[in-house]
Coordinates of C-alpha atoms in Angstrom, one line a residue:
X1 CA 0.0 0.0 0.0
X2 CA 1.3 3.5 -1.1
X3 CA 1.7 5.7 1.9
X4 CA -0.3 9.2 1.7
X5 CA 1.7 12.3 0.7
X6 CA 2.1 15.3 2.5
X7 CA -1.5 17.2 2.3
X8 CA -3.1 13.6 2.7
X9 CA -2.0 13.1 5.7
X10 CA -3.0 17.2 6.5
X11 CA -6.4 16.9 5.5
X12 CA -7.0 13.2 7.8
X13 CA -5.4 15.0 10.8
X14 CA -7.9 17.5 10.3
X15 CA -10.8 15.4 10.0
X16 CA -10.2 13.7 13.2
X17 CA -9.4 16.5 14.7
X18 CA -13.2 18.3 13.9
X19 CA -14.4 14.7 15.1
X20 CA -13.2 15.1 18.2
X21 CA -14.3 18.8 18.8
X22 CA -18.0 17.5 17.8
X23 CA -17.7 14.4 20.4
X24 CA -16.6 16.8 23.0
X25 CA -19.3 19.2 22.5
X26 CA -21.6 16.4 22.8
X27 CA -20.1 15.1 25.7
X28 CA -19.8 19.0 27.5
X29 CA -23.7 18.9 26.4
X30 CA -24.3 15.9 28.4
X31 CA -22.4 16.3 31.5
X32 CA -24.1 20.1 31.5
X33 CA -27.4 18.3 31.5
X34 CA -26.3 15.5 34.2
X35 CA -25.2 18.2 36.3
X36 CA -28.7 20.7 36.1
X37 CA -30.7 17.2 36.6
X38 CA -28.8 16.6 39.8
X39 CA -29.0 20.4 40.7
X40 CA -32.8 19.9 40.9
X41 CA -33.0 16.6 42.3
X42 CA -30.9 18.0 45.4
X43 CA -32.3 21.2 45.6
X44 CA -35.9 18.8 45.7
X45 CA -34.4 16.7 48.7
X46 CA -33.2 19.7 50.7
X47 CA -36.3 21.5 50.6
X48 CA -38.7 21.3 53.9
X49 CA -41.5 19.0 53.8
X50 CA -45.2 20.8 52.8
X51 CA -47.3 21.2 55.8
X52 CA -50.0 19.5 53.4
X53 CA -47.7 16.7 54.0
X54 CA -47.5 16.5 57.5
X55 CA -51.2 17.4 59.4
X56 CA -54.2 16.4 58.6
X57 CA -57.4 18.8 57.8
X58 CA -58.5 21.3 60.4
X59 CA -60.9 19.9 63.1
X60 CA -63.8 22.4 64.8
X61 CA -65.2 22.5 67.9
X62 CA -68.5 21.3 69.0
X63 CA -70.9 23.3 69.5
X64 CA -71.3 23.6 73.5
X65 CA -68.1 22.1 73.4
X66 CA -64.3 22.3 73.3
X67 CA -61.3 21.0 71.7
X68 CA -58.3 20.2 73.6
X69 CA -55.1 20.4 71.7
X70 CA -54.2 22.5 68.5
X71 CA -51.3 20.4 66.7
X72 CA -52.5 18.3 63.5
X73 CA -49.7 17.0 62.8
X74 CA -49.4 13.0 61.8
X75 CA -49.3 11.1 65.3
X76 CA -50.8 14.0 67.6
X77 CA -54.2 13.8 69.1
X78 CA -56.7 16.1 70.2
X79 CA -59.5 15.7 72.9
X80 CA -63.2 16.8 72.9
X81 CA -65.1 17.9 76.2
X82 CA -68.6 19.4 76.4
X83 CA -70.1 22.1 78.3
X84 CA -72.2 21.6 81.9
X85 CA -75.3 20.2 80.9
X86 CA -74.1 18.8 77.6
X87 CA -73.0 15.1 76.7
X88 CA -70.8 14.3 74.3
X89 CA -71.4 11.4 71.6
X90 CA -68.9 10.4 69.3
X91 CA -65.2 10.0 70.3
X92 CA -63.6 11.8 73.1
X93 CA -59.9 11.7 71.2
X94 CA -59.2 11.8 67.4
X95 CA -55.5 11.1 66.7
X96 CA -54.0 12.1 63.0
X97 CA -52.8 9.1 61.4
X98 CA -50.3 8.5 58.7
X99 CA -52.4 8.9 55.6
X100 CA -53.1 12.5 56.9
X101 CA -56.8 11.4 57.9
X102 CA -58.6 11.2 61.8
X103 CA -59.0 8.2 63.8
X104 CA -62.4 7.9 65.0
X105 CA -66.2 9.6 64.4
X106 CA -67.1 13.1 64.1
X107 CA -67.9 14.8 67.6
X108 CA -70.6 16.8 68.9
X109 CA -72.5 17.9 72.3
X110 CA -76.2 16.8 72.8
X111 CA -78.3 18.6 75.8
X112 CA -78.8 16.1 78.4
X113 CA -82.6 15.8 78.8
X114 CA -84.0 16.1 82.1
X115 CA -87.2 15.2 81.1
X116 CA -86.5 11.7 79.8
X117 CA -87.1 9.6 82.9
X118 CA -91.2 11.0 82.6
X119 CA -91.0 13.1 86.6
X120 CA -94.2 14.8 85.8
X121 CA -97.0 12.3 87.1
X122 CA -100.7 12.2 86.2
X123 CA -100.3 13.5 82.6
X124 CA -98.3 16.4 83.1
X125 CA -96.4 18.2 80.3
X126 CA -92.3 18.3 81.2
X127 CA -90.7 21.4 80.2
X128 CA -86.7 20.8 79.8
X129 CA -84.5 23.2 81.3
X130 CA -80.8 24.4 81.7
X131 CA -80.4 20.7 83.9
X132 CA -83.3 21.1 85.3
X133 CA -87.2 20.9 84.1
X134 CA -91.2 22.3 85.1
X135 CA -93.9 20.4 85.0
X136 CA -97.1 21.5 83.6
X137 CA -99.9 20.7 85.5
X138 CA -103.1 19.9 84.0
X139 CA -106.4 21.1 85.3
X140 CA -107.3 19.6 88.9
X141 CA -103.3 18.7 89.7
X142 CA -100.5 20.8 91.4
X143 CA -97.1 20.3 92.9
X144 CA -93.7 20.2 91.2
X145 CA -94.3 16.4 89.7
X146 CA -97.9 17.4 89.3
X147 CA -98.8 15.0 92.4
X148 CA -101.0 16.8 94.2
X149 CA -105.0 16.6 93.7
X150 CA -106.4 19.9 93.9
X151 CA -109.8 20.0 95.4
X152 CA -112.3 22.7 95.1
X153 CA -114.3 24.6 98.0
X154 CA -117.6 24.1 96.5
X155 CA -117.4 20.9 97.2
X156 CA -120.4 19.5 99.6
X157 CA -118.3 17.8 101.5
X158 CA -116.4 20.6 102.7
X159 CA -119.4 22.3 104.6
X160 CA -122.1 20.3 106.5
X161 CA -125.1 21.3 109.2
X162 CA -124.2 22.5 112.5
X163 CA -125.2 21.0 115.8
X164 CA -127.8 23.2 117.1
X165 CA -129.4 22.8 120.9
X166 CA -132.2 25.3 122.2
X167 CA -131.3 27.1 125.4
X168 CA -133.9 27.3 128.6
X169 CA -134.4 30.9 127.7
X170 CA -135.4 29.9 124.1
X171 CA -131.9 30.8 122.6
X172 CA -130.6 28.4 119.8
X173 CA -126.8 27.4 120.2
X174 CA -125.0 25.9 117.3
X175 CA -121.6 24.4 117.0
X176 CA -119.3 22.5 114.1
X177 CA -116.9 19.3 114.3
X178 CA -113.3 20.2 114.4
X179 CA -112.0 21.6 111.5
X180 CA -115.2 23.4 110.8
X181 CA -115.9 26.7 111.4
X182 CA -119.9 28.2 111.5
X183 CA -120.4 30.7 109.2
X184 CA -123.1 33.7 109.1
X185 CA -125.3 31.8 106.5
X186 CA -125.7 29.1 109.3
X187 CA -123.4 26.6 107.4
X188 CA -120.1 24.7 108.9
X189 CA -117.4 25.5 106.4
X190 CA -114.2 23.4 106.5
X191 CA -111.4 25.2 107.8
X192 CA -108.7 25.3 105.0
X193 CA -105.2 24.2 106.8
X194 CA -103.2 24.1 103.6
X195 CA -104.1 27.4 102.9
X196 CA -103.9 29.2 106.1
X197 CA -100.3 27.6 107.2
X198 CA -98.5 25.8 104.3
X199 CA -97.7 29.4 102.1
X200 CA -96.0 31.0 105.0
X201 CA -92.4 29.0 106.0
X202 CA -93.2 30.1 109.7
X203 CA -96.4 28.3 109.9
X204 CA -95.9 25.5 107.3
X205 CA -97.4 22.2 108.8
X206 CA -96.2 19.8 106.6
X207 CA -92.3 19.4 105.2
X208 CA -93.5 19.1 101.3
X209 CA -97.4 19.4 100.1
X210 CA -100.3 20.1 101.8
X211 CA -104.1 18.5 101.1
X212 CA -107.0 20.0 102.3
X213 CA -109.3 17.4 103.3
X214 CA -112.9 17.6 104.9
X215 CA -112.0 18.9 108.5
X216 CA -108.7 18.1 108.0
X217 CA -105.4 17.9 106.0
X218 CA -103.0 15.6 104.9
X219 CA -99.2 16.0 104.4
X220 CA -98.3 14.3 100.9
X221 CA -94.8 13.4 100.2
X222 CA -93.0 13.4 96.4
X223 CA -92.4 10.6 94.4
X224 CA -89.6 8.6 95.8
X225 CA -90.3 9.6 99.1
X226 CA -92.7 8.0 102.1
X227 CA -94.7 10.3 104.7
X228 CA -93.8 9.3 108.5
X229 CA -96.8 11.0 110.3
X230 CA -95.4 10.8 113.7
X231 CA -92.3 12.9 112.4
X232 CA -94.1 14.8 109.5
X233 CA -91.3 13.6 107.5
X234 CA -90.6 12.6 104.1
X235 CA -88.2 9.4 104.4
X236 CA -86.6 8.5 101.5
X237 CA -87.1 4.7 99.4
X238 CA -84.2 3.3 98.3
X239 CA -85.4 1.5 95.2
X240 CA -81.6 0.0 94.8
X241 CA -82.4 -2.5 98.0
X242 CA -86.0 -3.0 97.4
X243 CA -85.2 -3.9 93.2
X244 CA -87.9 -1.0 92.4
X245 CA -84.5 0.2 90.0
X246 CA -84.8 0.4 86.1
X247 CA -80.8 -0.6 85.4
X248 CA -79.9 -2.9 83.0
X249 CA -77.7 -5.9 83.2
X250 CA -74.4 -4.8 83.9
X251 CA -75.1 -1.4 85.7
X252 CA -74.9 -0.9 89.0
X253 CA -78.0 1.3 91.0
X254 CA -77.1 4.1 93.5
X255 CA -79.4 5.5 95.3
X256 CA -80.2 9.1 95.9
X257 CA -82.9 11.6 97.6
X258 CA -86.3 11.0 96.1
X259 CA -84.7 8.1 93.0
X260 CA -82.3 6.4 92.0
X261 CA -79.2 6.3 89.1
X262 CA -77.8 3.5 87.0
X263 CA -74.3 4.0 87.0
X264 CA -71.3 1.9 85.1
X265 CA -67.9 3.0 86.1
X266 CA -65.5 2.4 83.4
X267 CA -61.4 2.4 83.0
X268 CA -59.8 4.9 80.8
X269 CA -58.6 2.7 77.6
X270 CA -54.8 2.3 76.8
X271 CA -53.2 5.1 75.6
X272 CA -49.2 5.5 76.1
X273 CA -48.3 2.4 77.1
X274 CA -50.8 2.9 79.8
X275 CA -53.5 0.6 81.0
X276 CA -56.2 -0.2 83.7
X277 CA -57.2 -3.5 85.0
X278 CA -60.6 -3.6 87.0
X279 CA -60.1 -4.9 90.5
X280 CA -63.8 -3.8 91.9
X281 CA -67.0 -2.4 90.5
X282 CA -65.5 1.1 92.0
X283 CA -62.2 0.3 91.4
X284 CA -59.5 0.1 88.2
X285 CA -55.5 -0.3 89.0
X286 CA -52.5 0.1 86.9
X287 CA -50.7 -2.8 85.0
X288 CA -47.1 -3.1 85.3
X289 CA -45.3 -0.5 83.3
X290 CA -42.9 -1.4 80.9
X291 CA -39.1 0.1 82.1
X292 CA -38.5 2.6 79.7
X293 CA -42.3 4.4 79.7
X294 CA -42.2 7.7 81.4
X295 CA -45.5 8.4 80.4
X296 CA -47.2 5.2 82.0
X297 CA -44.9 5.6 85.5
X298 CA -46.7 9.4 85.3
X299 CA -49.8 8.2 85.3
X300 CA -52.1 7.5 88.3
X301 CA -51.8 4.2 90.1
X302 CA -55.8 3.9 91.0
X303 CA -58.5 5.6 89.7
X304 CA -61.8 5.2 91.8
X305 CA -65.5 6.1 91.3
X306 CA -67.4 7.8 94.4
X307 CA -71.1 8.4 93.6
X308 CA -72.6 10.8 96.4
X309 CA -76.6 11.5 97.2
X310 CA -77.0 15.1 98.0
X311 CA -80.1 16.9 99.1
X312 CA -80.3 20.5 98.0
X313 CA -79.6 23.5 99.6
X314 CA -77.4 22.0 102.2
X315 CA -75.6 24.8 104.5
X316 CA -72.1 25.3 103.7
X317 CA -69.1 24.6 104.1
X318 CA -69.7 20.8 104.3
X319 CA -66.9 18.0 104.0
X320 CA -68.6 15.5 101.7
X321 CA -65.5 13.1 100.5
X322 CA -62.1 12.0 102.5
X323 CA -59.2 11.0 100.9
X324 CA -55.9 9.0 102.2
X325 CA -53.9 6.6 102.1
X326 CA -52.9 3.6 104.4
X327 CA -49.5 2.7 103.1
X328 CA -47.6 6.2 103.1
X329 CA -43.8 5.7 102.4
X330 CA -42.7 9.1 101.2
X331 CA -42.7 12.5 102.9
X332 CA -45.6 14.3 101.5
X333 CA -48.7 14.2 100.2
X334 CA -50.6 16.7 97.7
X335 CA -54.1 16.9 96.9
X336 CA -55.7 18.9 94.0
X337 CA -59.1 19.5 91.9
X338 CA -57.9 18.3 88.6
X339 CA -61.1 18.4 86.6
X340 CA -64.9 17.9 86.7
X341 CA -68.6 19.6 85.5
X342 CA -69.6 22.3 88.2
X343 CA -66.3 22.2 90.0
X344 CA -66.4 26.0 90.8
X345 CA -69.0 24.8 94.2
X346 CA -65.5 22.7 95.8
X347 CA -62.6 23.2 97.4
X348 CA -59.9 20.4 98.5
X349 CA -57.8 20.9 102.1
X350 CA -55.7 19.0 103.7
X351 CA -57.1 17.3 107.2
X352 CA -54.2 15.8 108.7
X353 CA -51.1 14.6 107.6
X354 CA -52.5 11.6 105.6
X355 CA -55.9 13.3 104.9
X356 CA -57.6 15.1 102.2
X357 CA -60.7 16.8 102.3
X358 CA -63.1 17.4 99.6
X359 CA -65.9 20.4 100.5
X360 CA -69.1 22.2 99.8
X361 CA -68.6 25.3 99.5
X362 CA -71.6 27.1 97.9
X363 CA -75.5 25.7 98.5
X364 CA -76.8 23.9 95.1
X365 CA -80.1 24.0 93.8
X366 CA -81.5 20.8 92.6
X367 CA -82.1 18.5 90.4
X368 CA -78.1 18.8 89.4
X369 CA -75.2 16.4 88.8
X370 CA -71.8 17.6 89.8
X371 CA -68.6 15.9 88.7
X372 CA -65.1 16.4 90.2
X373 CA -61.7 15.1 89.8
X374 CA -59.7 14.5 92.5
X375 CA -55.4 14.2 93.0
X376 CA -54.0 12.6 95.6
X377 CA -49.9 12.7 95.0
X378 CA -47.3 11.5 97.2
X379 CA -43.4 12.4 96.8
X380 CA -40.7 11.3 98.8
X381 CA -37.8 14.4 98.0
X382 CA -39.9 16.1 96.0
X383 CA -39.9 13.0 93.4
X384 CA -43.6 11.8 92.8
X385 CA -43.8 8.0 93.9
X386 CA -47.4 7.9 92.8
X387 CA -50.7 9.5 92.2
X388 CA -54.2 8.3 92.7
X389 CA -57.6 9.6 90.9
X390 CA -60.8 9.9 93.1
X391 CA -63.5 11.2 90.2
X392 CA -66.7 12.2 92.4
X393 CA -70.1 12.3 91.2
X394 CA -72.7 14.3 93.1
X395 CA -76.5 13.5 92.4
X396 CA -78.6 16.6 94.1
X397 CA -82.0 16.4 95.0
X398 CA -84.9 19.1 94.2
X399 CA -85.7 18.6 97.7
X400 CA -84.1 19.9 100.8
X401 CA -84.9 16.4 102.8

C-alpha cells in the first residue's frame, strides 16, 4: 500500500481532529445536563417538607363544646369535652394518622334531657330546662311532679249542718266538728289548713305538700319519698335494695334523695403504654409499666368512682369526701381539683397529715349532677412516687330532705 503524501496526511489530521471537537461538544452537552438534573434533584431533597404533607385537615369544635389540643400534625391527638349540661357522643380523642386522615367519628354535644325519665306524674307536660325541668300541670293537679289533687271549696263535703241545741231561755246554740268553722249563713265550712299555714315557712305544717281534706289535711310526700306522720317527714325509698330500680344488666343502682341512678364505672382505655385492670366495681389499678415508659410511670396508680346523694340547699361549708392513704412511704402528700362539670362549688384541704378533704362550698339548687376530679400525689424528696384519681359524682336532689 502507497503511503499518503504530504496534504493527505494534512487533510485526515484535520478530519479527526473536527471529530473530536464535535464528540466533545456532545459530551460537554451531556455532562451540563447531568449536572442541572442533579442540581434539581438535590435542591428537591433539601427542601422542607409541605405542611400538606404533614397534618391532617383542620378539626372544629362542638358546639357547646371544646377542643383540647391544637397540633395536626401525623401522630398527635386532640381531645373533645362538652359544656355543663351537655353530653358528648362520638369519640372523646381523634389522633392524626399516617395517611393524613382522623381516627375515630365526628364529635358533637347533645343537651342532656332532664325530662327523659317522665317526673311529671298524672299527665303532666315536662318542660326541659338548663339541667333542670317544670312540669305543667293539667287542670285539677299541682305540685312540682304534678302530684297533688287539687280540690275545690264548693265541694259539699267541705261544709255540712251545724249542731244546734235550744237554750232554757229559748236561745238556739249551734256548733261544728273540728275543723269546721260556723259561718253567718248558718253553714259549717271546712277550715282550710293548707291554705292558712303551708304558704308562710313560719307556719308551714307539713315538710312538702299540703291537702286539704274535709275537717282536716293531709301531708303528701314526692315521688320517691314516704310520709312518717309521727315525724311529719318525708323518708326516702331506696329502690336500689328493694329492686324497684330500672338498670340494665351490667349497671350498677345508687341511690339518691327521692330516685335512683344507674351508673357503670368504666377504665380509661390504653393510651401510652398505659392501662387499667378492673379490681372492683368502683375500682381500676394500673398494670405493670414497661421500664423505659415515662409516660405510663406518670400516670395514676388507682382511679376510683365515688357516687354521692346530695339533698339541695345544704348549708355550707360541708366535708362530703375523704381521701388518704394507708400505706404512706414518702414525705408528702398533695391533693388537687384536677377536673370535673360544676367544680367551681368545691374546694380540697388538707385534714391531717395523711388526709384530704373534699368540701361544699356554695348551696346547690337541685335536680343537678356535679362531677369532680380528684389528686392525691405522694413524693418522697420532692420526686412523685405515685398518684391516685378519686372522680366524684354528686346526684342533688330538688328537695331539701
Amino acid at each position: 500500500q502507497e503511503c499518503l503524501n504530504r496534504q493527505q496526511a494534512l487533510s485526515v489530521v484535520r478530519q479527526m481532529q473536527k471529530l473530536l471537537v464535535a464528540q466533545e461538544a456532545a459530551q460537554l452537552q451531556s455532562t451540563r445536563g447531568l449536572r442541572h438534573q442533579l442540581s434539581v434533584l438535590q435542591s428537591h431533597l433539601q427542601r422542607p417538607a409541605t405542611k400538606r404533607n404533614e397534618i391532617c385537615p383542620q378539626l372544629a369544635a362542638p358546639l357547646n363544646g371544646r377542643m383540647l389540643g391544637r397540633s395536626l400534625r401525623v401522630g398527635h391527638e386532640v381531645h373533645f369535652v362538652c359544656d355543663a349540661g351537655f353530653q358528648l357522643v362520638g369519640s372523646e380523642t381523634r389522633a392524626c394518622r399516617h395517611n393524613r386522615t382522623w381516627s375515630g367519628t365526628q364529635t358533637f354535644c347533645r343537651s342532656i334531657d332532664d325530662c327523659s325519665s317522665n317526673p311529671c306524674a298524672n299527665s303532666g307536660t315536662c318542660v326541659d330546662g338548663n339541667q333542670s325541668y317544670t312540669c305543667l300541670c293539667p287542670p285539677g293537679w299541682s305540685g312540682p311532679s304534678c302530684q297533688s289533687p287539687i280540690f275545690s271549696c264548693s265541694n259539699s263535703s267541705f261544709s255540712r249542718q251545724p249542731r244546734c241545741a235550744e237554750g232554757r231561755s229559748g236561745s238556739r246554740r249551734c256548733s261544728c266538728d273540728t275543723g269546721f268553722q260556723l259561718q253567718p249563713g248558718g253553714v259549717c265550712q271546712d277550715v282550710d289548713e293548707c291554705q292558712l299555714y303551708q304558704s308562710s315557712p313560719q307556719t308551714q305544717i307539713c315538710l312538702h305538700d299540703c291537702l286539704n281534706l274535709p275537717g282536716s289535711y293531709r301531708c303528701l310526700c314526692p315521688p320517691g319519698y314516704l310520709f312518717h306522720a309521727d315525724r311529719n317527714a318525708c323518708e326516702d325509698v331506696n329502690e336500689c335494695t328493694g329492686k324497684q330500680h330500672n338498670c340494665s344488666q351490667g349497671d350498677l343502682c345508687i341511690n339518691t334523695f327521692g330516685g335512683h341512678r344507674c351508673v357503670r364505672p368504666k377504665c380509661p382505655p390504653p393510651r401510652h403504654n398505659t392501662s387499667y385492670v378492673k379490681t372492683s366495681a368502683f375500682q381500676c389499678e394500673r398494670n405493670p409499666c414497661p421500664m423505659d415508659s415515662r409516660a405510663c410511670h406518670l400516670a395514676a396508680n388507682s382511679i376510683s368512682f365515688h357516687y354521692l346523694p346530695l339533698q339541695a340547699n345544704r348549708t355550707v361549708p360541708r366535708v362530703l369526701f375523704k381521701m388518704s392513704t394507708t400505706r404512706f412511704v414518702g414525705d408528702s402528700l398533695r391533693f388537687a381539683i384536677t377536673g370535673g362539670r360544676g367544680q367551681g362549688v368545691f374546694t380540697v384541704r388538707r385534714s391531717d397529715r395523711q388526709t384530704g378533704e373534699l368540701l361544699l362550698t356554695s348551696p346547690v339548687a337541685g335536680p343537678a349532677t356535679l362531677e369532680v376530679e380528684l389528686e392525691m400525689s405522694e413524693f418522697s424528696h420532692k420526686v412523685l412516687l405515685g398518684k391516685h384519681i378519686f372522680k366524684v359524682t354528686a346526684f342533688v336532689s330538688p328537695y331539701v330532705f
